[in-house]
PDB file of C-alpha atoms in Angstrom:
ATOM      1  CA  UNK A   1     -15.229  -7.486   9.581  1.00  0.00           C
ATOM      2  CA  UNK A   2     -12.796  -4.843   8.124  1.00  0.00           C
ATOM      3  CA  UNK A   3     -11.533  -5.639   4.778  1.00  0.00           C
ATOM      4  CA  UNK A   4      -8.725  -4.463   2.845  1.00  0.00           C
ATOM      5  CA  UNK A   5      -8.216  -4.838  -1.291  1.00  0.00           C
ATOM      6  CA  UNK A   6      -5.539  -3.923  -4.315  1.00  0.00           C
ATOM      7  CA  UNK A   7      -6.294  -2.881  -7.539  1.00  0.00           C
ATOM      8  CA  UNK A   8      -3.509  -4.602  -8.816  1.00  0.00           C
ATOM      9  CA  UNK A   9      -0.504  -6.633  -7.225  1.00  0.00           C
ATOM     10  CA  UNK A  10       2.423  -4.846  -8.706  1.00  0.00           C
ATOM     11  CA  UNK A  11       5.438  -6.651  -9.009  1.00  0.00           C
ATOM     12  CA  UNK A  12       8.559  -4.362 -11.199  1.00  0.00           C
ATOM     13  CA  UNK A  13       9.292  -0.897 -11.145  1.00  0.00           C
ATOM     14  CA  UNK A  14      11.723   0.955 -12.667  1.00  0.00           C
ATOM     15  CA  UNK A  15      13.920   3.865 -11.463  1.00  0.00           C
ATOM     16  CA  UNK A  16      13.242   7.202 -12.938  1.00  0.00           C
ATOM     17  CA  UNK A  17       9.814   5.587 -14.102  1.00  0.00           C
ATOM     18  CA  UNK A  18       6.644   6.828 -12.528  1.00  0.00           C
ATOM     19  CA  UNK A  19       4.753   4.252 -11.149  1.00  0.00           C
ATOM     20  CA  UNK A  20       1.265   4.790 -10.191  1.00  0.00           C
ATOM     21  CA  UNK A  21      -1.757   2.092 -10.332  1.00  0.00           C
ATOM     22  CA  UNK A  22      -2.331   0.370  -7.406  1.00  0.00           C
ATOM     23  CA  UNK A  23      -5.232   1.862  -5.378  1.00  0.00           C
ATOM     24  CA  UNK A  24      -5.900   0.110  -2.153  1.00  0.00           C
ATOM     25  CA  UNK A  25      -9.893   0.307  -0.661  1.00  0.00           C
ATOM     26  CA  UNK A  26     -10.918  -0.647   2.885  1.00  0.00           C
ATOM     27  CA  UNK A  27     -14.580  -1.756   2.996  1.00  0.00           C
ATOM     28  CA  UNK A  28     -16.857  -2.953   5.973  1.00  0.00           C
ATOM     29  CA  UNK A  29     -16.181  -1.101   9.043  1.00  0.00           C
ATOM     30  CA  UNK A  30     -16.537   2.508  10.156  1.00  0.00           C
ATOM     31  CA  UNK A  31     -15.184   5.446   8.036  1.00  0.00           C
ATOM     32  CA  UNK A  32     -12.625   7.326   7.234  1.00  0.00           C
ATOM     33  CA  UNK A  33     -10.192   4.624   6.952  1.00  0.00           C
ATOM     34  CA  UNK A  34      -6.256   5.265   6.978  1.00  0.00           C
ATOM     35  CA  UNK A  35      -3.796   3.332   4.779  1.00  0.00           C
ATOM     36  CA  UNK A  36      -0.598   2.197   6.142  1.00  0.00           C
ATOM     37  CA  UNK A  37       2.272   0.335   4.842  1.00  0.00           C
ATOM     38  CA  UNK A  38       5.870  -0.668   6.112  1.00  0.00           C
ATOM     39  CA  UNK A  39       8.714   1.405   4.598  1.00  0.00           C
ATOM     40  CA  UNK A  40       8.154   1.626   0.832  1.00  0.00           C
ATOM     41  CA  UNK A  41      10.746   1.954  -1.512  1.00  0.00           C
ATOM     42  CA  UNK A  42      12.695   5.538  -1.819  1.00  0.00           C
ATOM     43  CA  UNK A  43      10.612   7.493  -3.844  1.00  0.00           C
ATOM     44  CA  UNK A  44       6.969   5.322  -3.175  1.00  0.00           C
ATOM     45  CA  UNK A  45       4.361   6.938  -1.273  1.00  0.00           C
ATOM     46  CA  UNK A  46       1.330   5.644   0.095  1.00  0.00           C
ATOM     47  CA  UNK A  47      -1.606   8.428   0.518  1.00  0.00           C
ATOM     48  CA  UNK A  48      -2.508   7.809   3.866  1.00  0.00           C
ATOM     49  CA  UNK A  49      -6.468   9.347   3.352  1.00  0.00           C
ATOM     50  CA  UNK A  50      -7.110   7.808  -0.893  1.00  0.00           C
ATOM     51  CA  UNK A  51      -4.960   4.416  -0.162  1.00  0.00           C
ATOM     52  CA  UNK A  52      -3.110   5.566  -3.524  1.00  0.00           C
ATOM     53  CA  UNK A  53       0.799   4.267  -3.894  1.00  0.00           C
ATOM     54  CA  UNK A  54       2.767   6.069  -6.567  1.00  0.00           C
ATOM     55  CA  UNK A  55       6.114   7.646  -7.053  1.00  0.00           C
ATOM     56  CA  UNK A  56       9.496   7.568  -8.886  1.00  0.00           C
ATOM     57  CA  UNK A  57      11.923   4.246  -7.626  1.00  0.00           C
ATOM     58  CA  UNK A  58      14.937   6.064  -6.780  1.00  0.00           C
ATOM     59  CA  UNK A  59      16.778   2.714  -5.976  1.00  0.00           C
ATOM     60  CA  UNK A  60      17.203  -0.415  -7.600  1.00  0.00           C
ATOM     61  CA  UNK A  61      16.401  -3.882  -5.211  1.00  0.00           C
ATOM     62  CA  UNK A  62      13.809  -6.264  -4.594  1.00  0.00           C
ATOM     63  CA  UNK A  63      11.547  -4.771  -1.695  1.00  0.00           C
ATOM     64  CA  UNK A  64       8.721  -6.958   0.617  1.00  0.00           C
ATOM     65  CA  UNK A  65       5.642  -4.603   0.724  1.00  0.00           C
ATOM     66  CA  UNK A  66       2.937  -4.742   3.098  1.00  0.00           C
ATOM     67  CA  UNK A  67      -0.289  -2.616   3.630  1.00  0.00           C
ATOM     68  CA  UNK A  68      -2.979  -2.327   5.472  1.00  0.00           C
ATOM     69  CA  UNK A  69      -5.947  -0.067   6.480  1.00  0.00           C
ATOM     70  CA  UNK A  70      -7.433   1.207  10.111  1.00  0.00           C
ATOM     71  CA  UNK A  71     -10.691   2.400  10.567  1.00  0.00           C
ATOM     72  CA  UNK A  72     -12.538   5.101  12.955  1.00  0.00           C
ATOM     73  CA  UNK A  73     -12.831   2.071  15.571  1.00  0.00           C
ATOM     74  CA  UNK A  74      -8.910   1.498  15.366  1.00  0.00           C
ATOM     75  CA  UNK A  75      -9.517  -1.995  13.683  1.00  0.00           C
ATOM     76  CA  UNK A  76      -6.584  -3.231  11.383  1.00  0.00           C
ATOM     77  CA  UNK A  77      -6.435  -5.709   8.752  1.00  0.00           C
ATOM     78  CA  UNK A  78      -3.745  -6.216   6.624  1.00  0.00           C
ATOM     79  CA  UNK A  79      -3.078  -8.098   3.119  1.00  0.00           C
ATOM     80  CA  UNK A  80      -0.459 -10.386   2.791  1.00  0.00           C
ATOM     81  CA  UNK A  81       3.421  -8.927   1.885  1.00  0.00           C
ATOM     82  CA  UNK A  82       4.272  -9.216  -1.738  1.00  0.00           C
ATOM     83  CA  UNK A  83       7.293  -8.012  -3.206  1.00  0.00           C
ATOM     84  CA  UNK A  84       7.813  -5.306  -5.914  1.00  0.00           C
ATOM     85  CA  UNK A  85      11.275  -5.585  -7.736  1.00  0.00           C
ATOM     86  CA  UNK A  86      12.419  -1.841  -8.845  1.00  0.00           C
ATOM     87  CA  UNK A  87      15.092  -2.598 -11.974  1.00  0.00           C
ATOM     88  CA  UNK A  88      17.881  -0.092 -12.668  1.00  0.00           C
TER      89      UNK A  88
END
C-alpha cells in the first residue's frame, strides 16, 4: 500500500525567516511519486517532484496543512492535517 512520511512535523514559522526542513517521502508503490498539499501559507512551497516544503512566511496566522503523495498508478494517500503557526 502507498505510504506517505515527514521528516519532521513543523509547527511555528516566522515571517521573513526561511523555513526549510521538512522533507516528505512516499514509499511502496510505483515511481515517480508527486507531492501535493492544500494551499500553503504565502511564501511556502511544496516541490512537487523532491516532496521538499520551504520558503519565507510572508503572513502571520495559524494555517491547517495537509499533504499527500500520488504515484505512477494514480494512488493517493495522505497524512493527517497539522497546523503550522507563522508568528509576526
Amino acid at each position: 500500500r502507498l505510504s506517505l512520511a515527514a521528516s519532521a512535523t513543523p509547527t511555528t514559522g516566522k515571517v521573513g525567516v526561511a523555513y526549510a526542513g521538512l522533507t516528505l517521502t512516499g514509499s511502496k508503490g510505483l515511481k515517480p511519486y508527486t507531492f501535493i498539499s492544500d494551499p500553503l501559507p504565502d511564501g511556502i512551497t511544496l516541490d512537487a517532484s523532491t516532496g521538499v516544503v520551504s520558503g519565507t512566511p510572508t503572513q502571520a496566522g495559524s494555517y491547517s496543512m495537509k499533504f499527500g503523495v500520488r504515484d505512477s498508478y494514480r494512488r493517493v494517500t495522505f497524512l493527517p492535517a497539522f497546523t503550522l503557526v507563522v508568528e509576526p
